[in-house]
CSV table of C-alpha atoms and ligand atoms in Angstrom, one decimal:
chain,number,residue,atom,x,y,z
A,1184,MET,CA,83.5,128.0,90.2
A,1185,GLN,CA,80.5,127.4,88.0
A,1186,ASN,CA,78.2,124.5,88.4
A,1187,PRO,CA,76.5,124.4,84.9
A,1188,ASP,CA,74.3,121.5,85.8
A,1189,LEU,CA,72.9,123.1,89.0
A,1190,ASN,CA,72.7,126.5,87.3
A,1191,THR,CA,70.5,125.0,84.6
A,1192,ARG,CA,68.3,123.2,87.2
A,1193,ARG,CA,68.1,126.5,89.1
A,1194,SER,CA,67.0,128.5,86.1
A,1195,LEU,CA,64.4,125.8,85.2
A,1196,ALA,CA,63.1,125.4,88.7
A,1197,THR,CA,63.1,128.9,90.2
A,1198,PRO,CA,61.9,132.2,88.9
A,1199,ARG,CA,64.3,134.9,87.6
A,1200,GLY,CA,62.8,137.4,90.0
A,1201,VAL,CA,64.8,135.7,92.7
A,1202,GLY,CA,68.1,137.1,91.4
A,1203,VAL,CA,71.2,135.2,92.4
A,1204,MET,CA,74.7,136.8,92.5
A,1205,CYS,CA,77.0,133.8,92.6
A,1206,ASP,CA,77.1,130.9,90.2
A,1207,PHE,CA,78.6,128.6,92.8
A,1208,TYR,CA,76.8,126.9,95.6
A,1209,ALA,CA,77.5,126.9,99.3
A,1210,VAL,CA,78.3,123.7,101.1
A,1211,ARG,CA,79.9,124.8,104.3
A,1212,ALA,CA,80.8,127.9,106.2
A,1213,GLU,CA,82.6,128.9,109.4
A,1214,ASN,CA,83.1,132.3,110.8
A,1215,ALA,CA,84.3,134.4,107.8
A,1216,THR,CA,85.0,131.5,105.5
A,1217,LEU,CA,82.7,129.8,103.1
A,1218,TRP,CA,83.3,126.8,100.9
A,1219,ASP,CA,81.6,126.0,97.6
A,1220,HIS,CA,80.7,122.7,96.0
A,1221,THR,CA,84.2,122.3,94.5
A,1222,GLY,CA,85.9,122.9,97.8
A,1223,LYS,CA,87.0,126.4,96.8
A,1224,GLU,CA,87.3,128.7,99.8
A,1225,TYR,CA,86.0,132.3,100.0
A,1226,ILE,CA,86.4,135.1,102.5
A,1227,ASP,CA,82.8,136.2,103.1
A,1228,PHE,CA,82.5,140.0,103.0
A,1229,ALA,CA,78.8,139.7,102.3
A,1230,GLY,CA,77.8,138.0,105.6
A,1231,GLY,CA,74.5,136.8,104.2
A,1232,ILE,CA,73.6,140.5,103.6
A,1233,ALA,CA,74.6,142.0,107.0
A,1234,VAL,CA,73.3,139.0,109.0
A,1235,LEU,CA,76.6,137.6,110.2
A,1236,ASN,CA,78.2,140.2,112.5
A,1237,THR,CA,79.0,137.2,114.7
A,1238,GLY,CA,80.2,135.1,111.8
A,1239,HIS,CA,78.9,131.8,110.3
A,1240,ARG,CA,78.0,129.2,113.0
A,1241,HIS,CA,79.4,130.9,116.0
A,1242,PRO,CA,80.1,128.1,118.5
A,1243,LYS,CA,77.9,129.9,121.2
A,1244,VAL,CA,75.1,130.4,118.7
A,1245,LYS,CA,75.3,126.8,117.6
A,1246,ALA,CA,75.3,125.6,121.2
A,1247,ALA,CA,72.3,127.7,122.2
A,1248,VAL,CA,70.3,126.5,119.2
A,1249,ALA,CA,71.3,122.9,119.7
A,1250,ALA,CA,70.1,123.1,123.4
A,1251,GLN,CA,66.8,124.7,122.2
A,1252,LEU,CA,66.4,121.9,119.6
A,1253,GLU,CA,66.5,119.4,122.4
A,1254,ALA,CA,63.7,121.2,124.4
A,1255,PHE,CA,61.1,122.3,121.8
A,1256,THR,CA,61.2,123.9,118.4
A,1257,HIS,CA,57.7,125.5,118.0
A,1258,THR,CA,54.6,126.2,119.9
A,1259,ALA,CA,53.6,129.5,118.3
A,1260,TYR,CA,54.3,132.1,121.0
A,1261,GLN,CA,50.8,133.5,120.8
A,1262,ILE,CA,49.4,130.1,121.7
A,1263,VAL,CA,51.9,128.7,124.3
A,1264,PRO,CA,54.5,131.3,125.2
A,1265,TYR,CA,58.0,130.6,126.3
A,1266,GLU,CA,60.4,132.5,128.6
A,1267,GLY,CA,63.2,133.0,126.0
A,1268,TYR,CA,60.9,135.4,124.1
A,1269,VAL,CA,60.1,137.5,127.3
A,1270,ALA,CA,63.8,137.4,128.4
A,1271,LEU,CA,65.0,138.6,125.0
A,1272,ALA,CA,62.4,141.4,125.0
A,1273,GLU,CA,63.7,142.4,128.5
A,1274,ARG,CA,67.3,142.4,127.2
A,1275,ILE,CA,66.4,144.5,124.1
A,1276,ASN,CA,64.4,146.9,126.2
A,1277,ALA,CA,67.4,147.4,128.5
A,1278,LEU,CA,69.8,148.0,125.6
A,1279,ALA,CA,67.8,150.1,123.1
A,1280,PRO,CA,68.6,153.8,123.0
A,1281,ILE,CA,65.0,154.9,123.8
A,1282,GLY,CA,64.2,156.6,127.2
A,1283,GLY,CA,61.6,155.4,129.7
A,1284,LEU,CA,59.6,152.2,129.7
A,1285,LYS,CA,60.0,150.1,126.6
A,1286,LYS,CA,58.4,147.0,125.0
A,1287,THR,CA,59.6,144.7,122.2
A,1288,ALA,CA,57.7,142.4,119.9
A,1289,PHE,CA,59.4,139.8,117.7
A,1290,PHE,CA,58.8,138.7,114.1
A,1291,THR,CA,60.7,136.8,111.5
A,1292,THR,CA,62.1,139.0,108.7
A,1293,GLY,CA,63.3,142.6,108.5
A,1294,VAL,CA,60.4,143.8,106.4
A,1295,GLU,CA,57.9,142.3,108.9
A,1296,ALA,CA,59.5,144.4,111.5
A,1297,VAL,CA,59.1,147.5,109.3
A,1298,GLU,CA,55.4,146.6,108.5
A,1299,ASN,CA,54.7,146.1,112.2
A,1300,ALA,CA,56.4,149.4,113.2
A,1301,VAL,CA,54.1,151.2,110.7
A,1302,LYS,CA,51.1,149.2,112.0
A,1303,ILE,CA,52.0,150.2,115.6
A,1304,ALA,CA,52.5,153.8,114.6
A,1305,ARG,CA,49.2,153.9,112.9
A,1306,ALA,CA,47.3,152.3,115.7
A,1307,TYR,CA,48.9,154.6,118.3
A,1308,THR,CA,48.5,157.8,116.5
A,1309,GLY,CA,45.2,157.0,114.7
A,1310,ARG,CA,46.8,158.5,111.6
A,1311,SER,CA,47.8,156.8,108.3
A,1312,GLY,CA,50.5,158.9,106.5
A,1313,VAL,CA,54.1,157.7,106.4
A,1314,VAL,CA,57.1,159.7,105.2
A,1315,ALA,CA,60.2,157.8,103.9
A,1316,PHE,CA,63.3,158.9,102.0
A,1317,THR,CA,64.6,158.5,98.5
A,1318,GLY,CA,67.3,155.9,98.2
A,1319,SER,CA,65.9,154.0,101.3
A,1320,PHE,CA,65.3,150.3,101.4
A,1321,HIS,CA,62.7,148.8,103.7
A,1322,GLY,CA,61.9,145.4,102.2
A,1323,ARG,CA,60.0,143.6,99.5
A,1324,THR,CA,56.4,143.2,100.7
A,1325,MET,CA,53.8,145.5,99.4
A,1326,LEU,CA,54.3,148.0,102.2
A,1327,GLY,CA,58.0,147.5,102.3
A,1328,MET,CA,58.5,148.3,98.7
A,1329,ALA,CA,56.1,151.2,98.9
A,1330,LEU,CA,58.3,152.7,101.6
A,1331,THR,CA,61.4,151.9,99.7
A,1332,GLY,CA,62.8,154.9,97.8
A,1333,LYS,CA,64.1,153.0,94.8
A,1334,VAL,CA,62.0,151.9,91.8
A,1335,ALA,CA,64.2,149.4,89.9
A,1336,PRO,CA,64.2,146.6,90.6
A,1337,TYR,CA,62.0,146.7,93.7
A,1338,LYS,CA,58.8,148.3,92.4
A,1339,LEU,CA,59.0,147.3,88.7
A,1340,ALA,CA,55.6,145.8,87.6
A,1341,PHE,CA,54.3,145.5,91.2
A,1342,GLY,CA,52.0,148.5,91.4
A,1343,PRO,CA,49.8,150.1,92.5
A,1344,MET,CA,51.5,150.7,95.9
A,1345,PRO,CA,49.7,151.0,99.2
A,1346,GLY,CA,48.6,154.6,99.7
A,1347,ASP,CA,49.5,157.5,102.0
A,1348,ILE,CA,53.2,157.0,101.6
A,1349,TYR,CA,55.5,159.9,100.6
A,1350,HIS,CA,59.1,160.3,99.9
A,1351,VAL,CA,61.4,163.2,100.5
A,1352,PRO,CA,65.0,163.5,99.2
A,1353,PHE,CA,67.7,162.0,101.3
A,1354,PRO,CA,70.7,164.3,101.6
A,1355,ASN,CA,73.4,163.3,99.1
A,1356,ALA,CA,76.5,165.3,98.2
A,1357,THR,CA,76.9,163.6,94.8
A,1358,GLN,CA,73.3,164.5,94.0
A,1359,ALA,CA,73.8,168.0,95.4
A,1360,ILE,CA,71.0,167.5,98.0
A,1361,SER,CA,71.8,169.2,101.3
A,1362,VAL,CA,70.1,168.7,104.7
A,1363,ALA,CA,68.4,172.0,104.2
A,1364,ASP,CA,67.0,170.7,100.8
A,1365,SER,CA,65.6,167.6,102.5
A,1366,LEU,CA,63.9,169.7,105.2
A,1367,LYS,CA,62.5,172.1,102.7
A,1368,ALA,CA,61.1,169.2,100.7
A,1369,LEU,CA,59.5,167.9,103.9
A,1370,ASP,CA,58.0,171.3,104.6
A,1371,LEU,CA,56.7,171.5,101.0
A,1372,LEU,CA,55.2,168.0,101.3
A,1373,PHE,CA,53.3,169.2,104.3
A,1374,LYS,CA,52.0,172.1,102.3
A,1375,SER,CA,51.3,170.3,99.1
A,1376,ASP,CA,50.4,166.7,99.8
A,1377,ILE,CA,49.6,165.8,103.4
A,1378,ASP,CA,48.7,167.7,106.6
A,1379,PRO,CA,51.4,166.8,109.1
A,1380,LYS,CA,48.6,166.1,111.5
A,1381,ARG,CA,47.7,163.1,109.3
A,1382,VAL,CA,51.2,161.7,109.4
A,1383,ALA,CA,51.7,158.7,111.7
A,1384,ALA,CA,55.5,158.3,111.2
A,1385,ILE,CA,58.7,159.3,109.5
A,1386,ILE,CA,60.9,156.3,108.8
A,1387,ILE,CA,64.6,156.6,108.3
A,1388,GLU,CA,67.7,154.3,108.2
A,1389,PRO,CA,70.5,155.8,110.4
A,1390,VAL,CA,72.8,154.7,107.6
A,1391,GLN,CA,71.1,153.8,104.3
A,1392,GLY,CA,72.0,150.2,103.5
A,1393,GLU,CA,71.0,149.2,100.0
A,1394,GLY,CA,70.9,152.9,99.1
A,1395,GLY,CA,74.7,153.2,99.3
A,1396,PHE,CA,75.8,153.3,102.9
A,1397,ASN,CA,74.8,156.9,103.1
A,1398,ILE,CA,75.1,158.2,106.7
A,1399,THR,CA,72.2,160.2,108.0
A,1400,PRO,CA,73.6,163.6,109.0
A,1401,PRO,CA,73.0,164.3,112.7
A,1402,GLU,CA,71.5,167.7,111.7
A,1403,LEU,CA,68.8,165.9,109.7
A,1404,MET,CA,68.1,163.4,112.6
A,1405,ASN,CA,67.8,166.3,115.0
A,1406,ALA,CA,65.5,168.3,112.8
A,1407,LEU,CA,63.3,165.2,112.1
A,1408,ARG,CA,62.9,164.7,115.9
A,1409,LYS,CA,61.9,168.4,116.2
A,1410,VAL,CA,59.3,168.1,113.3
A,1411,CYS,CA,58.0,164.9,114.9
A,1412,ASP,CA,57.6,166.5,118.3
A,1413,GLU,CA,55.9,169.5,116.8
A,1414,HIS,CA,53.3,167.5,114.9
A,1415,GLY,CA,52.8,164.4,117.1
A,1416,ILE,CA,54.5,162.2,114.5
A,1417,LEU,CA,56.5,159.1,115.5
A,1418,LEU,CA,60.1,158.7,114.4
A,1419,ILE,CA,61.0,155.1,113.3
A,1420,ALA,CA,64.6,154.2,112.9
A,1421,ASP,CA,65.0,151.2,110.6
A,1422,GLU,CA,68.0,149.5,112.1
A,1423,VAL,CA,67.5,146.2,110.2
A,1424,GLN,CA,70.9,146.6,108.5
A,1425,THR,CA,72.7,149.0,110.9
A,1426,GLY,CA,72.0,147.0,114.1
A,1427,PHE,CA,74.0,144.9,116.5
A,1428,ALA,CA,77.5,146.4,116.5
A,1429,ARG,CA,77.9,147.0,112.8
A,1430,THR,CA,78.4,150.7,113.1
A,1431,GLY,CA,80.6,150.5,116.3
A,1432,LYS,CA,77.5,150.8,118.6
A,1433,LEU,CA,74.9,148.2,119.3
A,1434,PHE,CA,72.3,150.4,117.7
A,1435,ALA,CA,73.3,153.1,115.2
A,1436,MET,CA,70.9,155.5,116.9
A,1437,GLN,CA,73.4,155.6,119.7
A,1438,HIS,CA,75.5,157.8,117.4
A,1439,HIS,CA,72.7,160.4,117.6
A,1440,ALA,CA,71.8,162.9,120.3
A,1441,VAL,CA,68.1,162.3,119.7
A,1442,GLU,CA,66.0,159.2,120.1
A,1443,ALA,CA,63.5,157.4,117.9
A,1444,ASP,CA,60.1,156.3,119.2
A,1445,LEU,CA,60.4,152.9,117.5
A,1446,ILE,CA,63.4,150.9,116.2
A,1447,THR,CA,63.2,148.0,113.9
A,1448,MET,CA,65.8,145.3,114.0
A,1449,ALA,CA,66.6,142.0,112.3
A,1450,LYS,CA,69.5,140.5,110.4
A,1451,SER,CA,72.5,140.2,112.7
A,1452,LEU,CA,70.3,139.8,115.8
A,1453,GLY,CA,69.8,136.2,114.9
A,1454,GLY,CA,73.3,135.3,113.9
A,1455,GLY,CA,72.0,133.4,110.9
A,1456,PHE,CA,68.5,132.5,112.2
A,1457,PRO,CA,65.5,134.4,111.1
A,1458,ILE,CA,64.3,136.8,113.7
A,1459,SER,CA,63.2,140.5,113.7
A,1460,GLY,CA,61.7,142.8,116.2
A,1461,VAL,CA,60.3,146.2,117.0
A,1462,VAL,CA,61.3,148.0,120.2
A,1463,GLY,CA,59.6,151.2,121.2
A,1464,ARG,CA,58.1,153.4,123.9
A,1465,ALA,CA,55.8,151.1,125.9
A,1466,GLU,CA,52.6,153.2,125.4
A,1467,VAL,CA,53.3,153.4,121.7
A,1468,MET,CA,53.9,149.6,121.5
A,1469,ASP,CA,50.6,149.0,123.2
A,1470,GLY,CA,48.7,150.9,120.5
A,1471,PRO,CA,47.5,147.8,118.6
A,1472,ALA,CA,44.8,145.7,120.2
A,1473,PRO,CA,45.5,142.1,121.4
A,1474,GLY,CA,45.8,139.9,118.4
A,1475,GLY,CA,46.8,142.8,116.1
A,1476,LEU,CA,50.5,141.8,116.2
A,1477,GLY,CA,52.3,138.5,115.8
A,1478,GLY,CA,52.6,135.7,113.4
A,1479,THR,CA,52.8,131.9,113.4
A,1480,TYR,CA,56.6,131.8,113.5
A,1481,ALA,CA,57.1,135.3,115.0
A,1482,GLY,CA,59.8,135.0,117.7
A,1483,HIS,CA,60.7,131.4,116.8
A,1484,PRO,CA,62.3,129.5,119.7
A,1485,LEU,CA,65.4,128.6,117.8
A,1486,ALA,CA,66.0,132.1,116.6
A,1487,ILE,CA,65.3,133.5,120.1
A,1488,ALA,CA,67.9,131.2,121.5
A,1489,ALA,CA,70.4,132.3,118.8
A,1490,ALA,CA,69.7,136.0,119.5
A,1491,HIS,CA,70.4,135.5,123.2
A,1492,ALA,CA,73.8,134.0,122.3
A,1493,VAL,CA,74.5,136.7,119.8
A,1494,LEU,CA,74.0,139.4,122.4
A,1495,GLY,CA,76.3,137.6,124.7
A,1496,VAL,CA,79.0,137.2,122.0
A,1497,ILE,CA,78.8,140.9,121.0
A,1498,GLU,CA,79.5,141.9,124.6
A,1499,GLU,CA,82.1,139.2,125.5
A,1500,GLU,CA,84.1,139.7,122.3
A,1501,ARG,CA,83.7,143.4,122.4
A,1502,LEU,CA,82.4,143.5,118.8
A,1503,CYS,CA,81.4,147.2,119.0
A,1504,GLU,CA,85.0,148.1,119.6
A,1505,ARG,CA,86.1,145.6,117.0
A,1506,ALA,CA,83.7,147.1,114.4
A,1507,ALA,CA,85.2,150.5,115.0
A,1508,GLU,CA,88.8,149.2,114.7
A,1509,LEU,CA,88.2,147.1,111.6
A,1510,GLY,CA,86.3,149.9,109.9
A,1511,ARG,CA,89.1,152.3,110.6
A,1512,ARG,CA,91.7,149.9,109.1
A,1513,LEU,CA,89.5,149.3,106.0
A,1514,GLN,CA,88.9,153.0,105.5
A,1515,GLU,CA,92.6,153.8,105.8
A,1516,ARG,CA,93.6,151.1,103.4
A,1517,LEU,CA,91.0,152.2,100.8
A,1518,ALA,CA,92.0,155.9,101.2
A,1519,SER,CA,95.6,154.9,100.6
A,1520,LEU,CA,94.7,153.4,97.2
A,1521,ARG,CA,93.2,156.6,95.9
A,1522,PRO,CA,96.4,157.8,94.1
A,1523,ARG,CA,96.6,154.4,92.2
A,1524,CYS,CA,92.9,154.0,91.6
A,1525,PRO,CA,91.4,157.3,90.2
A,1526,ALA,CA,87.9,155.6,90.0
A,1527,ILE,CA,87.6,156.0,93.8
A,1528,ALA,CA,85.2,158.8,94.3
A,1529,ASP,CA,84.5,158.4,98.0
A,1530,VAL,CA,85.4,156.3,101.0
A,1531,ARG,CA,83.0,156.7,103.9
A,1532,GLY,CA,81.7,154.8,106.8
A,1533,LEU,CA,80.4,154.5,110.3
A,1534,GLY,CA,82.3,151.8,112.2
A,1535,SER,CA,82.3,148.7,110.0
A,1536,MET,CA,79.6,150.0,107.7
A,1537,VAL,CA,82.1,151.1,105.1
A,1538,ALA,CA,81.4,152.1,101.5
A,1539,LEU,CA,83.6,152.6,98.5
A,1540,GLU,CA,82.1,154.6,95.7
A,1541,LEU,CA,83.5,154.3,92.2
A,1542,ASN,CA,83.0,156.9,89.4
A,1543,ASP,CA,84.3,157.0,85.8
A,1544,PRO,CA,87.3,159.3,86.2
A,1545,ALA,CA,86.8,160.7,82.7
A,1546,THR,CA,83.2,161.7,83.2
A,1547,GLY,CA,82.8,161.8,87.0
A,1548,GLN,CA,79.6,159.7,86.5
A,1549,PRO,CA,78.7,156.8,88.8
A,1550,ASP,CA,80.4,153.6,87.4
A,1551,ALA,CA,78.3,150.5,88.2
A,1552,GLN,CA,80.4,148.5,85.6
A,1553,ALA,CA,83.6,149.2,87.5
A,1554,VAL,CA,82.0,147.9,90.7
A,1555,LYS,CA,80.9,144.8,88.8
A,1556,ARG,CA,84.4,144.3,87.5
A,1557,VAL,CA,85.9,144.6,91.0
A,1558,GLN,CA,83.3,142.2,92.4
A,1559,ASP,CA,84.0,139.6,89.6
A,1560,GLU,CA,87.7,139.8,90.0
A,1561,ALA,CA,87.6,139.6,93.8
A,1562,LEU,CA,85.3,136.6,93.5
A,1563,LYS,CA,87.8,134.9,91.3
A,1564,ARG,CA,90.4,135.4,94.0
A,1565,GLY,CA,88.1,134.2,96.7
A,1566,LEU,CA,86.6,137.3,98.2
A,1567,ILE,CA,82.8,137.8,98.1
A,1568,LEU,CA,81.8,141.5,97.9
A,1569,LEU,CA,78.4,143.2,97.7
A,1570,SER,CA,77.4,146.3,95.8
A,1571,CYS,CA,74.8,148.8,96.7
A,1572,GLY,CA,73.8,152.4,95.9
A,1573,VAL,CA,71.0,154.0,93.9
A,1574,TYR,CA,73.4,153.9,90.9
A,1575,GLY,CA,74.9,150.5,91.8
A,1576,ASN,CA,78.4,152.1,92.0
A,1577,VAL,CA,79.1,151.4,95.6
A,1578,LEU,CA,80.9,148.5,97.2
A,1579,ARG,CA,80.0,147.7,100.8
A,1580,PHE,CA,81.8,145.4,103.2
A,1581,LEU,CA,79.9,143.2,105.5
A,1582,TYR,CA,82.5,140.9,106.9
A,1583,PRO,CA,81.9,139.2,110.2
A,1584,LEU,CA,83.2,141.3,113.1
A,1585,THR,CA,84.7,138.1,114.4
A,1586,ILE,CA,87.0,137.7,111.4
A,1587,PRO,CA,90.6,136.8,112.4
A,1588,ASP,CA,93.1,139.7,111.7
A,1589,ALA,CA,95.2,137.7,109.2
A,1590,GLN,CA,92.1,136.8,107.2
A,1591,PHE,CA,90.9,140.4,107.2
A,1592,GLU,CA,94.3,141.6,106.0
A,1593,ARG,CA,94.3,138.9,103.3
A,1594,ALA,CA,90.9,140.2,102.1
A,1595,LEU,CA,92.2,143.8,102.1
A,1596,ASP,CA,95.2,142.7,100.0
A,1597,ILE,CA,92.9,141.1,97.4
A,1598,LEU,CA,90.8,144.2,97.4
A,1599,ALA,CA,93.9,146.4,96.9
A,1600,ASP,CA,95.2,144.2,94.0
A,1601,VAL,CA,91.9,144.2,92.3
A,1602,LEU,CA,91.3,148.0,92.6
A,1603,THR,CA,94.8,148.9,91.4
A,1604,ALA,CA,95.1,146.2,88.6
B,1242,LIG,C1,67.1,148.8,106.3
B,1242,LIG,C2,66.4,147.6,105.9
B,1242,LIG,N1,65.1,147.4,106.2
B,1242,LIG,C3,64.4,146.3,105.9
B,1242,LIG,C4,65.0,145.3,105.2
B,1242,LIG,C5,64.3,144.1,104.8
B,1242,LIG,O1,64.7,142.9,105.6
B,1242,LIG,P1,64.3,141.5,105.1
B,1242,LIG,O2,65.0,141.3,103.8
B,1242,LIG,O3,64.8,140.6,106.2
B,1242,LIG,O4,62.9,141.4,105.0
B,1242,LIG,C6,66.4,145.4,104.8
B,1242,LIG,C7,67.0,144.3,104.1
B,1242,LIG,O5,68.1,144.5,103.5
B,1242,LIG,C8,67.1,146.6,105.2
B,1242,LIG,O6,68.4,146.7,104.9
């Protein structure tokens, strides 16, 4: 439902660079439901971009934040610390799939976690180079966009980028890039551009988020671990989007046989409150000198309280299992639509990180317009969907894992109607 008056005010008061998908405005939300200014109800399959694995305003998250509000809201952890921060670090250290002693630092946004992981890697190794992948997304700050492997819209007009950052191709069947091709490109990079002994870190998303929900093949992760070990490079897993039960495991790296040295996290950790973090091997995390890490709001008390509640909810409501089950049902339903929807080029996923790729059946080319049409039609029928992918031709599904079954099925019915219309 449009709100012409507010849309005009928005375009006059805020810059176009902050692109907005919907032309309606949120007034209330609960679990997987969101209501706009006209009272229209939506099923939220966007989840605030992967933030709401535990749903909007989970009662336990609300209660934890309300209790913290009554105690104190801000001291700046680096000035007057609080136990919640330490206790959350202890919990993350116990849960993260990294062997040995671990430490965790908290920040506010996902890109801050990425920036700090790179800072930590540089301080520990005394090296500067960072290798990232094409199609990756690591955020919108100067370093975040430099690491991001997609030019439009993230890097347009913002150059020059910070130096010593390199990209190698991410394996992608539709682009005919194999794991062997990626590894060959990495080898060539070490021959042509940077001595591996100058590389501090390789950063990779276990499942590329914005890039199209492309799953990192285990052979690639294994090979990267080997390359890192051979040259003293740190492996950073950017789990900002994959974290906290989305893929059927608490961390997506739990699907892999090898470990990262550092893992970034954010989004669903806070259940709607801004918090991010970096967990890693203790000696690596202690690379930067005191004062080198932090931030005024880093590890904000309200978000720390929310994160404690989120971890409890994930365990109590068995959301890892739920993610696997919902993802299986969604993939099955999407696959069953293939005979009636020839545009479906691929259905893939890890747990509830499921993607639907649409191509033009006549040309076989990626069809971003078709994705836009599906999104628009679904929205009219009250289902909020997000797109992604280097070519914008992928639909992703980021429903709360706490969504009731009946509502989930209703959403799948809308999706099926729209895709086969
Ligand atoms: C893998 C990954 N890294 C980093 C970021 C940046 O997070 P934020 O937008 O909270 O800065 C995102 C956001 O989508 C992401 O998906």
